[in-house]
């Protein structure tokens, strides 16, 4: 029996792309694999799939009538392959192009890796809808460097990408794919609780961007889907840090005054969607519960806590809320003082100036990072929490 199982979920897609994707999987130099195609609620595509795979004994086609989504299709396919005893698993998309050495290279690298390595992944090219290259060689070099990092960097971004293979034994340790928009990313975060990763710095496939049927295009073109995607990212990051007992980097406090629902909603979104996600967000409310619920109704985020201080001064409310913060460092925002740049917090973190023994505050002003032993400003300054409390207490 082949030791490699490949799943392809199929839903509505450009026919030319489907034909090309299936052809490039079947034409792999490495031949010993099973190709399981899962038609996810598009039974009218069955004749096309049968035509594209006719006569290939490695292909199994499964079709069900109702669309259940990519996560369901992958769980369905992987469960079949794991039950049949395959050692290595991967999945492929209907709009990508796979080089002839794609499977062989990944399988060979996983064969050579130690048993602690559960995922092997490579770099990849990006192409436009028409097949033209999307990026320069310089960009690809940057992408290779960005991907070539330890598994802990997954909490900074999805370094693995669409070219990968993993051991079935590690797949069995997680409860399958669960999210609609970040299936792989969340899966890998959970899998790397149990295994290490290995990077292969060569391109093994073309990843098609801006394809009209692709999930990434739908997310980019629909603000509501974009919000749901980020909610999934934040939940996955939060749960990963909880599992691994990773301490908070900082506590963010956001002051909400009466009558600023729209401004507060935008500002909180800018904070929640910072690239650095390792923080709690404490909403310090000087307004009603109804306004707060309206502000945060789209943010389903486990990092949010809310405290109400209606009819109290800002300094009193901050002093009380700081006493409930969980991190050693804190930063205070409001609707007027909130970062528009999603790298604002990460820039502070990467400055390596957040040392409570030598400084009280770290300031990011237009990307220029400075530190001080004193606190002179309330907003948008990363401060040692106990010293910020003392700073505010002096003004009460």
Coordinates of C-alpha atoms in Angstrom, one line a residue:
X1 CA 0.0 0.0 0.0
X2 CA 1.2 3.5 -0.7
X3 CA 2.2 5.5 2.4
X4 CA 1.1 8.9 1.1
X5 CA -2.5 10.2 1.0
X6 CA -3.4 13.3 -0.9
X7 CA -6.8 15.0 -0.5
X8 CA -8.3 17.5 -2.9
X9 CA -11.6 19.2 -1.9
X10 CA -13.6 20.2 -4.9
X11 CA -16.3 22.9 -5.1
X12 CA -17.2 25.4 -7.8
X13 CA -14.0 26.4 -9.7
X14 CA -12.8 27.4 -13.1
X15 CA -12.7 24.2 -15.2
X16 CA -9.3 25.0 -16.6
X17 CA -7.9 25.4 -13.1
X18 CA -9.4 22.0 -12.0
X19 CA -8.0 20.2 -15.0
X20 CA -4.5 21.7 -14.5
X21 CA -4.4 21.0 -10.8
X22 CA -5.5 17.4 -11.2
X23 CA -3.1 16.9 -14.0
X24 CA -0.1 18.2 -12.1
X25 CA -0.9 16.1 -9.1
X26 CA -1.3 12.9 -11.2
X27 CA 2.0 13.7 -13.0
X28 CA 4.2 13.7 -9.9
X29 CA 7.6 12.0 -10.3
X30 CA 6.8 10.3 -6.9
X31 CA 4.1 7.8 -7.9
X32 CA 3.3 5.9 -4.7
X33 CA 0.4 7.9 -3.4
X34 CA -3.4 7.7 -3.2
X35 CA -5.3 10.6 -4.5
X36 CA -8.7 11.1 -2.7
X37 CA -10.9 13.7 -4.4
X38 CA -13.8 14.9 -2.2
X39 CA -16.6 16.7 -4.2
X40 CA -18.1 18.9 -1.6
X41 CA -21.7 19.5 -2.6
X42 CA -21.2 20.1 -6.3
X43 CA -22.2 16.7 -7.8
X44 CA -22.5 18.2 -11.3
X45 CA -18.7 18.3 -11.3
X46 CA -18.4 14.5 -11.0
X47 CA -18.3 13.8 -14.8
X48 CA -15.5 16.4 -15.1
X49 CA -13.5 14.8 -12.3
X50 CA -14.0 11.3 -13.7
X51 CA -12.8 12.5 -17.1
X52 CA -9.7 14.1 -15.6
X53 CA -8.8 11.0 -13.6
X54 CA -10.0 8.2 -15.9
X55 CA -7.8 5.0 -15.7
X56 CA -5.7 6.1 -12.7
X57 CA -6.0 3.4 -10.1
X58 CA -4.5 5.8 -7.4
X59 CA -7.6 8.0 -7.6
X60 CA -10.7 7.6 -5.3
X61 CA -13.6 10.0 -5.8
X62 CA -16.1 10.7 -3.0
X63 CA -19.1 13.0 -3.6
X64 CA -21.9 14.2 -1.3
X65 CA -24.8 16.4 -2.3
X66 CA -24.6 19.3 0.1
X67 CA -21.8 21.8 0.5
X68 CA -20.2 21.5 4.0
X69 CA -17.1 23.6 3.5
X70 CA -13.4 23.0 3.2
X71 CA -12.8 22.0 6.8
X72 CA -15.5 19.3 6.6
X73 CA -14.2 18.0 3.3
X74 CA -10.6 17.7 4.7
X75 CA -11.7 16.0 7.9
X76 CA -13.8 13.6 5.8
X77 CA -10.9 12.8 3.5
X78 CA -8.2 12.6 6.1
X79 CA -10.3 10.3 8.3
X80 CA -10.7 7.9 5.4
X81 CA -6.9 7.9 4.7
X82 CA -6.0 7.6 8.4
X83 CA -8.4 4.7 8.8
X84 CA -6.6 3.0 5.9
X85 CA -3.2 3.4 7.5
X86 CA -1.5 6.0 5.4
X87 CA 1.7 7.4 7.1
X88 CA 1.9 10.9 5.4
X89 CA -0.9 13.2 4.5
X90 CA -1.3 16.5 2.5
X91 CA -4.0 18.3 0.6
X92 CA -4.1 20.2 -2.6
X93 CA -6.3 22.9 -4.1
X94 CA -8.2 23.0 -7.4
X95 CA -6.6 26.3 -8.5
X96 CA -2.9 25.7 -7.8
X97 CA -0.2 24.1 -9.9
X98 CA 2.1 21.5 -8.4
X99 CA 5.6 20.9 -9.8
X100 CA 6.6 17.4 -10.7
X101 CA 9.0 17.2 -7.7
X102 CA 6.4 18.5 -5.2
X103 CA 5.5 15.3 -3.5
X104 CA 8.8 13.5 -3.9
X105 CA 10.8 16.4 -2.3
X106 CA 8.4 16.7 0.7
X107 CA 8.2 12.9 1.2
X108 CA 12.0 12.5 1.0
X109 CA 12.6 15.3 3.5
X110 CA 10.0 13.9 5.9
X111 CA 11.6 10.4 5.5
X112 CA 15.0 11.9 6.5
X113 CA 13.7 14.0 9.4
X114 CA 13.6 12.8 12.9
X115 CA 10.4 11.4 14.4
X116 CA 9.9 14.6 16.3
X117 CA 9.3 16.4 12.9
X118 CA 5.7 16.2 12.1
X119 CA 5.4 18.8 9.3
X120 CA 7.7 19.5 6.3
X121 CA 6.9 22.5 4.2
X122 CA 8.5 24.4 1.3
X123 CA 8.5 27.8 -0.3
X124 CA 6.1 28.5 -3.2
X125 CA 5.6 30.8 -6.1
X126 CA 2.6 33.1 -6.4
X127 CA 0.8 33.6 -9.7
X128 CA -2.1 35.8 -10.8
X129 CA -5.4 34.4 -12.1
X130 CA -3.9 34.4 -15.6
X131 CA -0.9 32.4 -14.6
X132 CA 1.6 35.2 -14.7
X133 CA 4.2 35.5 -11.9
X134 CA 2.9 37.8 -9.1
X135 CA 6.2 38.6 -7.5
X136 CA 9.8 39.4 -8.2
X137 CA 12.8 37.2 -7.3
X138 CA 13.6 39.6 -4.6
X139 CA 10.2 39.1 -3.0
X140 CA 10.7 35.3 -3.2
X141 CA 14.0 35.6 -1.3
X142 CA 12.2 37.7 1.3
X143 CA 9.5 35.0 1.5
X144 CA 12.0 32.2 2.0
X145 CA 13.7 34.1 4.8
X146 CA 10.3 34.8 6.5
X147 CA 9.3 31.1 6.2
X148 CA 12.6 29.8 7.5
X149 CA 11.9 30.1 11.2
X150 CA 11.1 27.8 14.2
X151 CA 7.6 26.6 15.0
X152 CA 7.2 29.3 17.7
X153 CA 7.0 31.9 14.9
X154 CA 3.7 30.5 13.8
X155 CA 2.2 32.7 16.4
X156 CA 3.6 35.7 14.4
X157 CA 2.0 34.5 11.2
X158 CA 1.4 31.5 8.9
X159 CA 4.9 30.7 7.9
X160 CA 4.1 27.2 6.5
X161 CA 1.9 28.1 3.5
X162 CA 0.3 25.8 0.9
X163 CA 3.2 23.5 0.2
X164 CA 3.5 20.9 3.0
X165 CA 3.1 17.3 4.1
X166 CA 2.6 15.9 7.6
X167 CA 2.7 12.7 9.6
X168 CA -0.7 11.0 10.1
X169 CA 0.3 10.1 13.7
X170 CA 0.4 13.8 14.6
X171 CA -2.8 14.5 12.7
X172 CA -4.5 11.9 15.0
X173 CA -3.5 14.0 18.1
X174 CA -5.7 17.0 17.0
X175 CA -9.4 17.1 16.5
X176 CA -9.3 17.8 12.8
X177 CA -9.9 21.0 11.0
X178 CA -12.5 23.3 12.7
X179 CA -12.4 26.8 11.3
X180 CA -14.0 28.2 8.1
X181 CA -11.3 30.7 7.1
X182 CA -8.0 29.6 8.7
X183 CA -8.3 25.8 8.5
X184 CA -4.6 25.0 8.0
X185 CA -3.2 27.8 10.2
X186 CA -5.2 26.7 13.2
X187 CA -4.5 23.0 12.5
X188 CA -0.8 23.6 12.4
X189 CA -0.8 25.6 15.6
X190 CA -2.5 22.7 17.4
X191 CA -0.4 20.1 15.7
X192 CA 2.9 21.8 16.7
X193 CA 1.9 21.3 20.4
X194 CA 3.2 17.8 19.7
X195 CA 5.8 18.0 16.9
X196 CA 8.5 20.1 15.3
X197 CA 8.6 21.5 11.7
X198 CA 11.2 21.4 8.9
X199 CA 11.5 23.9 6.1
X200 CA 12.7 23.2 2.5
X201 CA 13.9 26.5 0.9
X202 CA 12.8 25.8 -2.7
X203 CA 9.6 26.5 -4.6
X204 CA 7.5 23.4 -5.3
X205 CA 4.2 24.8 -6.5
X206 CA 2.4 27.9 -7.9
X207 CA -0.2 29.4 -5.6
X208 CA -2.8 31.3 -7.5
X209 CA -3.9 34.6 -6.0
X210 CA -7.0 36.7 -6.8
X211 CA -8.8 33.6 -8.2
X212 CA -12.5 34.5 -8.2
X213 CA -13.5 31.2 -6.5
X214 CA -10.7 31.2 -3.8
X215 CA -11.5 31.7 -0.2
X216 CA -8.7 34.3 0.2
X217 CA -10.3 36.4 -2.6
X218 CA -13.7 36.2 -0.9
X219 CA -12.2 37.3 2.4
X220 CA -10.4 40.2 0.8
X221 CA -13.5 41.4 -1.0
X222 CA -16.0 41.1 1.9
X223 CA -15.4 43.1 5.0
X224 CA -17.7 40.9 7.1
X225 CA -15.7 37.8 6.1
X226 CA -12.5 39.7 6.8
X227 CA -13.8 40.3 10.3
X228 CA -14.8 36.7 10.8
X229 CA -11.3 35.6 9.6
X230 CA -9.5 37.8 12.1
X231 CA -11.8 36.6 14.9
X232 CA -10.7 33.0 14.1
X233 CA -7.0 34.1 14.1
X234 CA -7.4 35.7 17.5
X235 CA -9.2 32.8 19.0
X236 CA -6.6 30.3 17.7
X237 CA -3.7 32.5 19.0
X238 CA -5.4 32.9 22.4
X239 CA -6.1 29.2 22.8
X240 CA -2.6 28.2 21.7
X241 CA -1.0 30.5 24.3
X242 CA -3.4 29.1 26.9
X243 CA -2.4 25.5 26.1
X244 CA 1.3 26.4 26.2
X245 CA 1.1 28.6 29.3
X246 CA 2.7 31.6 27.4
X247 CA 2.4 34.7 29.6
X248 CA 0.8 37.9 28.3
X249 CA 3.1 40.4 26.8
X250 CA 1.0 43.3 27.9
X251 CA -2.5 44.5 28.9
X252 CA -4.2 47.1 26.7
X253 CA -6.7 49.4 28.3
X254 CA -9.2 51.2 26.1
X255 CA -11.3 54.1 27.6
X256 CA -14.8 54.4 26.1
X257 CA -16.7 57.6 26.8
X258 CA -20.4 58.2 26.1
X259 CA -21.6 58.8 22.6
X260 CA -18.7 57.6 20.6
X261 CA -19.8 54.2 19.3
X262 CA -18.6 54.5 15.7
X263 CA -15.2 56.0 16.7
X264 CA -14.7 53.5 19.5
X265 CA -15.6 50.6 17.2
X266 CA -13.0 51.6 14.6
X267 CA -10.3 52.3 17.2
X268 CA -10.8 49.0 19.0
X269 CA -10.6 47.2 15.7
X270 CA -7.2 48.8 15.1
X271 CA -6.0 47.5 18.4
X272 CA -7.5 44.0 18.2
X273 CA -6.0 43.5 14.7
X274 CA -2.5 44.4 15.7
X275 CA 0.0 41.9 14.3
X276 CA 1.2 41.3 17.8
X277 CA -1.7 39.4 19.4
X278 CA -0.3 38.4 22.8
X279 CA -2.3 40.8 25.0
X280 CA -5.6 41.2 26.8
X281 CA -7.9 44.1 26.0
X282 CA -9.6 45.7 29.0
X283 CA -12.4 48.0 28.0
X284 CA -12.7 50.7 30.6
X285 CA -16.3 51.9 30.1
X286 CA -17.6 55.3 31.2
X287 CA -20.8 54.6 29.2
X288 CA -23.7 52.2 29.2
X289 CA -23.7 48.5 28.6
X290 CA -25.9 49.0 25.5
X291 CA -23.3 51.2 23.9
X292 CA -20.5 48.8 24.7
X293 CA -22.4 45.9 23.3
X294 CA -22.9 47.8 20.1
X295 CA -19.2 48.7 19.8
X296 CA -17.9 45.1 20.3
X297 CA -20.8 43.0 18.8
X298 CA -18.6 41.9 15.8
X299 CA -15.5 41.2 17.9
X300 CA -15.8 37.7 19.2
X301 CA -12.5 37.7 21.0
X302 CA -11.5 35.9 24.2
X303 CA -9.0 38.5 25.0
X304 CA -11.6 41.2 25.8
X305 CA -12.7 42.0 29.4
X306 CA -15.1 44.9 30.2
X307 CA -15.3 47.0 33.4
X308 CA -17.9 49.7 33.9
X309 CA -17.1 52.9 35.7
X310 CA -20.1 55.1 34.8
X311 CA -20.1 58.5 36.5
X312 CA -16.5 58.3 37.5
X313 CA -13.5 60.2 36.2
X314 CA -11.1 58.8 33.7
X315 CA -8.2 58.6 36.1
X316 CA -10.3 56.9 38.8
X317 CA -11.5 54.3 36.2
X318 CA -8.0 53.7 34.9
X319 CA -6.6 53.3 38.4
X320 CA -9.2 50.7 39.2
X321 CA -8.9 48.8 35.9
X322 CA -5.1 48.7 36.1
X323 CA -5.5 46.8 39.4
X324 CA -7.3 44.1 37.5
X325 CA -4.8 43.9 34.6
X326 CA -2.9 40.6 34.3
X327 CA 0.4 41.7 32.6
X328 CA 3.4 43.4 33.9
X329 CA 3.3 46.0 31.1
X330 CA 0.3 48.1 30.0
X331 CA -0.7 50.6 27.4
X332 CA -3.7 52.9 27.4
X333 CA -5.8 54.0 24.4
X334 CA -9.0 55.8 23.7
X335 CA -10.9 56.7 20.5
X336 CA -8.6 59.7 19.8
X337 CA -5.4 57.9 20.7
X338 CA -5.3 54.5 19.0
X339 CA -2.8 53.1 16.4
X340 CA -3.8 53.0 12.8
X341 CA -0.6 51.0 12.0
X342 CA -1.1 47.3 12.6
X343 CA 2.7 47.0 13.3
X344 CA 2.6 49.5 16.1
X345 CA 2.8 47.0 19.0
X346 CA 5.1 44.6 17.2
X347 CA 7.6 47.5 16.7
X348 CA 7.6 48.1 20.4
X349 CA 8.1 44.4 21.2
X350 CA 11.0 44.0 18.7
X351 CA 12.8 47.1 20.0
X352 CA 13.8 44.9 23.0
X353 CA 13.4 47.9 25.3
X354 CA 10.7 46.4 27.4
X355 CA 12.9 45.7 30.4
X356 CA 11.1 46.6 33.6
X357 CA 14.5 46.6 35.5
X358 CA 15.9 49.5 33.4
X359 CA 12.9 51.5 32.1
X360 CA 9.4 52.6 33.0
X361 CA 8.1 53.5 29.6
X362 CA 8.7 52.8 25.9
X363 CA 7.4 55.2 23.3
X364 CA 6.7 54.5 19.6
X365 CA 6.5 57.9 17.8
X366 CA 6.2 57.4 14.0
X367 CA 8.3 54.3 14.2
X368 CA 11.0 56.0 16.3
X369 CA 11.3 53.9 19.5
X370 CA 12.7 55.5 22.7
X371 CA 12.6 54.5 26.4
X372 CA 12.5 56.5 29.6
X373 CA 12.8 55.9 33.4
X374 CA 9.9 58.2 33.9
X375 CA 6.3 58.4 32.7
X376 CA 5.2 61.7 31.2
X377 CA 2.3 60.7 29.0
X378 CA -0.8 58.6 29.5
X379 CA -1.7 57.3 26.1
X380 CA 0.0 55.0 23.5
X381 CA 3.0 54.5 25.7
X382 CA 4.0 51.0 26.9
X383 CA 4.6 51.3 30.6
X384 CA 5.3 49.2 33.6
X385 CA 1.9 48.7 35.1
X386 CA 2.8 49.4 38.7
X387 CA 4.5 52.7 37.7
X388 CA 1.5 53.7 35.6
X389 CA -0.7 53.1 38.6
X390 CA 1.5 55.4 40.7
X391 CA 1.5 58.0 37.9
X392 CA -2.3 58.0 37.8
X393 CA -2.7 57.8 41.6
X394 CA -0.7 61.1 41.9
X395 CA -3.4 62.9 39.9
X396 CA -6.4 61.6 41.9

